[in-house]
CSV table of C-alpha atoms in Angstrom, one decimal:
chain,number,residue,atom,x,y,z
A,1,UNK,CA,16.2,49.9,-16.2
A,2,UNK,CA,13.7,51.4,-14.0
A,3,UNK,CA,10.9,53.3,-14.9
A,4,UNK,CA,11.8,56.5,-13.7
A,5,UNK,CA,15.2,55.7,-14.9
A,6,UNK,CA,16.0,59.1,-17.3
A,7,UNK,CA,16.7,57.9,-20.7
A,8,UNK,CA,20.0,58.2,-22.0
A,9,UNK,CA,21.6,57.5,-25.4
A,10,UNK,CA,24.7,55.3,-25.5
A,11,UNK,CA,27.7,57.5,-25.8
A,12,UNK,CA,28.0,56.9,-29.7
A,13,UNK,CA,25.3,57.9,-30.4
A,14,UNK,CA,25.5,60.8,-28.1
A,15,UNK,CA,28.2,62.2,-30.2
A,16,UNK,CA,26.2,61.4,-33.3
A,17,UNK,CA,23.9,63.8,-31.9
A,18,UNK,CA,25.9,66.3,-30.9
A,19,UNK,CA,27.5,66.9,-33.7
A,20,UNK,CA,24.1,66.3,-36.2
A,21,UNK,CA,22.1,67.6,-34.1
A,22,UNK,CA,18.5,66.8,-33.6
A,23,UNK,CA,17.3,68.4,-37.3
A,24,UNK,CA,19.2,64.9,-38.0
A,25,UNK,CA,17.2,62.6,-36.6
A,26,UNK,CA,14.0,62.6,-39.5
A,27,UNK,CA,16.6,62.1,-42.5
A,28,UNK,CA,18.3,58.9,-40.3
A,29,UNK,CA,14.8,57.5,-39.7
A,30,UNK,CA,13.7,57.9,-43.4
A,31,UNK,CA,17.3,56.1,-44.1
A,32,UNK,CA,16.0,53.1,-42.2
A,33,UNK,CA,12.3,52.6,-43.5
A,34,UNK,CA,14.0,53.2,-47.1
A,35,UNK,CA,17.1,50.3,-46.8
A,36,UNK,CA,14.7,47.5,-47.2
A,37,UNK,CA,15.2,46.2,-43.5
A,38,UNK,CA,12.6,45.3,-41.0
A,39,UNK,CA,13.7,47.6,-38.5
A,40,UNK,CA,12.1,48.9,-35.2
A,41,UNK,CA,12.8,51.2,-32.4
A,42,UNK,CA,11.4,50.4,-29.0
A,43,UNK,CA,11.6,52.6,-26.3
A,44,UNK,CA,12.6,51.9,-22.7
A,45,UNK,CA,9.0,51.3,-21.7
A,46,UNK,CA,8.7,48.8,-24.5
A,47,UNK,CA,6.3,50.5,-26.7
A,48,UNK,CA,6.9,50.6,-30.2
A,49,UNK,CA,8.0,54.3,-31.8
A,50,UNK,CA,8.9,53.9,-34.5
A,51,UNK,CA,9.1,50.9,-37.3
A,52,UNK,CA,10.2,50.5,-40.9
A,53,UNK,CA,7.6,49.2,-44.2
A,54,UNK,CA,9.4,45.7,-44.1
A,55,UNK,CA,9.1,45.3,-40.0
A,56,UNK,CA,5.6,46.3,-40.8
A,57,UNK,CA,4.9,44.3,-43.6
A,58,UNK,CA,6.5,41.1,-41.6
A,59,UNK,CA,5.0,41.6,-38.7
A,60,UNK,CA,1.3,42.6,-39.7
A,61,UNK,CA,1.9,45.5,-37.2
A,62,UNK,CA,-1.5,47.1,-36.2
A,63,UNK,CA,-2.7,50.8,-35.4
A,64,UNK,CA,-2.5,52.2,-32.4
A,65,UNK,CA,-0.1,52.0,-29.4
A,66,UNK,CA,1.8,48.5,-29.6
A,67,UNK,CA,4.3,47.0,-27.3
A,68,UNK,CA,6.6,43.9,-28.4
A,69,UNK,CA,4.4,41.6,-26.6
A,70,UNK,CA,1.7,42.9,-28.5
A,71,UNK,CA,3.5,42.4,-31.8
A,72,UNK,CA,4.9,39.1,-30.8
A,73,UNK,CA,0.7,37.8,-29.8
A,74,UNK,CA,-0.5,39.3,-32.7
A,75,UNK,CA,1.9,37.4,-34.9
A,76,UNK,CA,1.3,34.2,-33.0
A,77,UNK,CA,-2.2,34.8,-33.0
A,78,UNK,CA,-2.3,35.2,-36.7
A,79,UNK,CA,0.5,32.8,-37.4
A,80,UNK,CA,2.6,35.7,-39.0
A,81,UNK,CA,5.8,37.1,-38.9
């Protein structure tokens, strides 16, 4: 996908959202930290956005603006995750 490509949800989830609506969206993202899971949501341009207690707990994730590159070096770097 290119850069300037417009970011699109997959049609599932486009229906999700339409019939939710976006008021949804903070209770599903608390549903994900809470289920135990080490879950994370990159965006299109590969940074990280968003990224559950047991994703951060695994993967020592760090402050600040992080990419999965970033995430993947720091783990190797620190021989974590």
């Amino acid at each position: 996908m290119s850069k300037d490509a417009p970011t699109r949800l997959p049609t599932n989830a486009q229906r999700l959202a339409n019939r939710f609506g976006p008021a949804a969206l903070p209770a599903l993202l608390d549903g994900l930290a809470a289920n135990g899971m080490a879950i994370a949501i990159f965006d299109p341009e590969d940074r990280l956005v968003f990224y559950g207690p047991a994703f951060r707990d695994a993967f020592d994730v760090q402050d600040g603006l992080q990419t999965f590159e970033s995430v993947i070096r720091h783990c190797h770097s620190t021989m974590r995750g």
